[in-house]
Short mmCIF file of C-alpha atoms in Angstrom, two decimals:
data_model
loop_
_atom_site.label_atom_id
_atom_site.label_comp_id
_atom_site.label_asym_id
_atom_site.label_seq_id
_atom_site.Cartn_x
_atom_site.Cartn_y
_atom_site.Cartn_z
CA UNK A 1 22.42 -131.48 110.85
CA UNK A 2 21.64 -133.41 114.04
CA UNK A 3 20.04 -131.94 117.17
CA UNK A 4 23.23 -132.67 119.11
CA UNK A 5 25.34 -130.54 116.76
CA UNK A 6 22.79 -127.71 116.96
CA UNK A 7 22.84 -127.73 120.76
CA UNK A 8 26.63 -128.01 121.03
CA UNK A 9 27.32 -124.21 121.01
CA UNK A 10 24.67 -123.65 123.69
CA UNK A 11 26.12 -126.43 125.85
CA UNK A 12 29.57 -124.89 125.41
CA UNK A 13 28.31 -121.48 126.56
CA UNK A 14 26.43 -123.09 129.46
CA UNK A 15 29.65 -124.79 130.62
CA UNK A 16 31.51 -121.49 130.37
CA UNK A 17 28.94 -119.77 132.60
CA UNK A 18 28.93 -122.71 135.00
CA UNK A 19 32.73 -122.50 135.28
CA UNK A 20 32.57 -118.87 136.42
CA UNK A 21 29.85 -119.61 138.97
CA UNK A 22 31.85 -122.63 140.16
CA UNK A 23 34.76 -120.29 140.91
CA UNK A 24 32.45 -118.13 143.04
CA UNK A 25 30.78 -121.05 144.83
CA UNK A 26 34.03 -122.93 145.42
CA UNK A 27 35.77 -119.86 146.84
CA UNK A 28 32.78 -119.30 149.14
CA UNK A 29 32.79 -122.91 150.36
CA UNK A 30 36.56 -122.85 150.90
CA UNK A 31 35.96 -120.06 153.42
CA UNK A 32 33.77 -122.44 155.41
CA UNK A 33 30.39 -121.26 154.13
CA UNK A 34 27.60 -123.21 152.49
CA UNK A 35 26.72 -122.60 148.85
CA UNK A 36 23.09 -122.32 149.98
CA UNK A 37 23.90 -119.23 152.04
CA UNK A 38 24.38 -117.63 148.61
CA UNK A 39 21.56 -119.29 146.69
CA UNK A 40 18.76 -118.69 149.22
CA UNK A 41 19.22 -114.85 149.22
CA UNK A 42 19.39 -114.96 145.42
CA UNK A 43 16.18 -116.95 145.39
CA UNK A 44 14.44 -114.44 147.66
CA UNK A 45 15.66 -111.60 145.42
CA UNK A 46 14.17 -113.34 142.40
CA UNK A 47 10.83 -113.54 144.24
CA UNK A 48 10.83 -109.83 145.05
CA UNK A 49 11.87 -108.54 141.64
CA UNK A 50 9.60 -110.95 139.76
CA UNK A 51 6.50 -109.74 141.60
CA UNK A 52 7.58 -106.12 141.17
CA UNK A 53 7.94 -106.56 137.41
CA UNK A 54 5.60 -107.72 134.67
CA UNK A 55 7.12 -111.16 134.20
CA UNK A 56 4.69 -114.03 133.43
CA UNK A 57 3.13 -115.61 136.56
CA UNK A 58 4.48 -119.08 135.74
CA UNK A 59 7.97 -117.81 136.57
CA UNK A 60 6.86 -117.94 140.22
CA UNK A 61 6.42 -121.71 139.85
CA UNK A 62 10.05 -122.06 138.75
CA UNK A 63 11.21 -119.83 141.62
CA UNK A 64 9.21 -121.95 144.09
CA UNK A 65 10.78 -125.09 142.63
CA UNK A 66 14.23 -123.58 143.06
CA UNK A 67 13.48 -122.46 146.61
CA UNK A 68 12.46 -126.01 147.58
CA UNK A 69 15.74 -127.27 146.10
CA UNK A 70 17.70 -124.74 148.16
CA UNK A 71 16.05 -125.61 151.46
CA UNK A 72 16.17 -129.39 150.94
CA UNK A 73 19.69 -129.26 149.43
CA UNK A 74 18.54 -131.64 146.72
CA UNK A 75 19.77 -132.80 144.23
CA UNK A 76 23.22 -131.22 144.69
CA UNK A 77 23.87 -131.93 148.35
CA UNK A 78 26.64 -130.07 150.16
CA UNK A 79 30.41 -129.87 149.98
CA UNK A 80 30.75 -132.57 152.68
CA UNK A 81 28.32 -134.93 150.94
CA UNK A 82 29.00 -134.99 147.22
CA UNK A 83 29.62 -132.84 144.18
CA UNK A 84 27.86 -132.85 140.83
CA UNK A 85 30.63 -135.00 139.34
CA UNK A 86 30.33 -137.69 142.02
CA UNK A 87 26.57 -138.12 142.42
CA UNK A 88 25.45 -141.73 142.03
CA UNK A 89 23.28 -142.52 139.02
CA UNK A 90 19.64 -142.23 140.00
CA UNK A 91 16.73 -141.68 137.62
CA UNK A 92 14.89 -139.24 139.83
CA UNK A 93 18.06 -137.31 140.60
CA UNK A 94 19.16 -137.22 136.97
CA UNK A 95 15.69 -135.96 136.00
CA UNK A 96 15.97 -133.09 138.49
CA UNK A 97 19.47 -132.21 137.27
CA UNK A 98 18.21 -132.25 133.69
CA UNK A 99 15.42 -129.79 134.55
CA UNK A 100 17.89 -127.40 136.19
CA UNK A 101 20.28 -127.55 133.24
CA UNK A 102 17.40 -126.92 130.82
CA UNK A 103 16.17 -123.90 132.82
CA UNK A 104 19.32 -122.07 133.87
CA UNK A 105 20.90 -121.10 130.53
CA UNK A 106 17.75 -119.68 128.85
CA UNK A 107 16.94 -117.85 132.10
CA UNK A 108 20.44 -116.33 132.17
CA UNK A 109 20.28 -115.28 128.51
CA UNK A 110 16.81 -113.70 128.78
CA UNK A 111 17.82 -111.90 131.98
CA UNK A 112 20.95 -110.58 130.28
CA UNK A 113 18.83 -109.41 127.32
CA UNK A 114 16.54 -107.43 129.65
CA UNK A 115 19.61 -105.88 131.31
CA UNK A 116 20.96 -104.83 127.90
CA UNK A 117 17.54 -103.48 126.91
CA UNK A 118 17.35 -101.44 130.12
CA UNK A 119 20.83 -100.03 129.52
CA UNK A 120 19.74 -99.02 126.01
CA UNK A 121 16.73 -97.12 127.41
CA UNK A 122 18.99 -95.21 129.82
CA UNK A 123 21.46 -94.24 127.09
CA UNK A 124 18.63 -93.31 124.73
CA UNK A 125 17.03 -91.11 127.40
CA UNK A 126 20.32 -89.34 128.05
CA UNK A 127 20.87 -88.74 124.34
CA UNK A 128 17.32 -87.68 123.37
CA UNK A 129 16.30 -86.07 126.66
CA UNK A 130 13.07 -88.11 126.85
CA UNK A 131 12.21 -89.39 130.32
CA UNK A 132 9.95 -92.19 129.01
CA UNK A 133 12.93 -94.50 128.62
CA UNK A 134 13.77 -94.26 132.32
CA UNK A 135 10.48 -95.90 133.35
CA UNK A 136 11.15 -98.67 130.84
CA UNK A 137 14.59 -99.10 132.34
CA UNK A 138 13.15 -99.66 135.82
CA UNK A 139 10.86 -102.43 134.57
CA UNK A 140 13.62 -104.02 132.49
CA UNK A 141 16.01 -103.87 135.45
CA UNK A 142 13.47 -105.60 137.70
CA UNK A 143 12.95 -108.33 135.10
CA UNK A 144 16.68 -108.75 134.60
CA UNK A 145 17.41 -108.92 138.33
CA UNK A 146 14.63 -111.44 138.93
CA UNK A 147 15.77 -113.75 136.12
CA UNK A 148 19.52 -113.39 136.72
CA UNK A 149 19.06 -114.04 140.45
CA UNK A 150 17.16 -117.23 139.62
CA UNK A 151 19.80 -118.33 137.07
CA UNK A 152 22.61 -117.56 139.54
CA UNK A 153 20.95 -119.69 142.19
CA UNK A 154 20.70 -122.61 139.75
CA UNK A 155 24.30 -122.27 138.62
CA UNK A 156 25.94 -121.81 142.04
CA UNK A 157 24.29 -124.98 143.39
CA UNK A 158 25.85 -126.99 140.56
CA UNK A 159 29.50 -126.63 141.60
CA UNK A 160 31.76 -128.80 139.45
CA UNK A 161 35.44 -128.57 140.53
CA UNK A 162 36.49 -130.57 137.45
CA UNK A 163 35.73 -127.52 135.32
CA UNK A 164 38.43 -125.56 137.17
CA UNK A 165 41.08 -128.15 136.26
CA UNK A 166 40.78 -127.24 132.59
CA UNK A 167 42.80 -124.45 131.04
CA UNK A 168 40.89 -121.17 130.51
CA UNK A 169 39.00 -121.09 127.21
CA UNK A 170 40.95 -118.03 126.01
CA UNK A 171 44.28 -119.79 126.54
CA UNK A 172 43.06 -122.95 124.79
CA UNK A 173 41.81 -120.86 121.87
CA UNK A 174 45.10 -118.95 121.67
CA UNK A 175 47.15 -122.18 121.73
CA UNK A 176 44.98 -123.68 118.98
CA UNK A 177 45.31 -120.58 116.79
CA UNK A 178 49.04 -120.44 117.45
CA UNK A 179 49.50 -124.06 116.42
CA UNK A 180 47.08 -124.26 113.49
CA UNK A 181 47.03 -120.80 111.90
CA UNK A 182 50.11 -118.76 112.76
CA UNK A 183 52.94 -119.84 110.41
CA UNK A 184 56.12 -121.04 112.02
CA UNK A 185 58.92 -118.57 111.24
CA UNK A 186 62.38 -120.19 110.99
CA UNK A 187 64.70 -118.95 113.70
CA UNK A 188 68.01 -117.34 112.56
CA UNK A 189 71.20 -119.28 113.30
CA UNK A 190 72.94 -118.15 116.45
CA UNK A 191 76.21 -116.24 115.99
CA UNK A 192 79.08 -118.35 117.22
CA UNK A 193 80.46 -116.74 120.34
CA UNK A 194 83.99 -117.99 119.73
CA UNK A 195 84.22 -116.25 116.33
CA UNK A 196 86.00 -113.12 117.46
CA UNK A 197 88.44 -110.72 115.84
CA UNK A 198 91.35 -112.28 117.74
CA UNK A 199 90.66 -115.79 116.48
CA UNK A 200 90.32 -114.44 112.95
CA UNK A 201 93.74 -112.70 113.15
CA UNK A 202 95.45 -115.70 114.72
CA UNK A 203 94.18 -118.15 112.11
CA UNK A 204 96.78 -118.90 109.35
CA UNK A 205 96.22 -117.17 106.06
CA UNK A 206 95.34 -119.44 103.17
CA UNK A 207 97.93 -119.85 100.37
#
């Protein structure tokens, strides 16, 4: 099995997440705002929650890298300049885009895992009556918020309107299942509307 086939499911999930963030970013820009008026507060939130939690220090390097990208508006530009689907081929630019794409999905998944872990601690504390889980929840929530804020900043910058032109994944899946799996049931013949009792009586009897 090739590396490309192994990474295909992750790329598919990454595109799905990017599509949802594109909806948010595009709607925000259509109201006359800049996408960076969303990403900069998210970036600051990731700073705050990262330092409040026990995340590894090297996460701060990634947050600083993302903050520089937000302030310089590079490599994504703005709505009036260019979109991710129209950026000219440039080695330095493509390298930066590749870094962002490599960072954002794992960051989103790990942040989501911390959020789920924190929710588990809350439920467990409510069920067992132990308050120890609540302190774990606070730390997990801070980690989750720091990582998800960072991932959200990376995703919202990469607005790709072409993704919105595609049919929703659920509809495409339903259409595929309907065509490939669900058997086609033959439709019953329509009852002729002109076959009435009057026409039957008026027709000559066979001899």
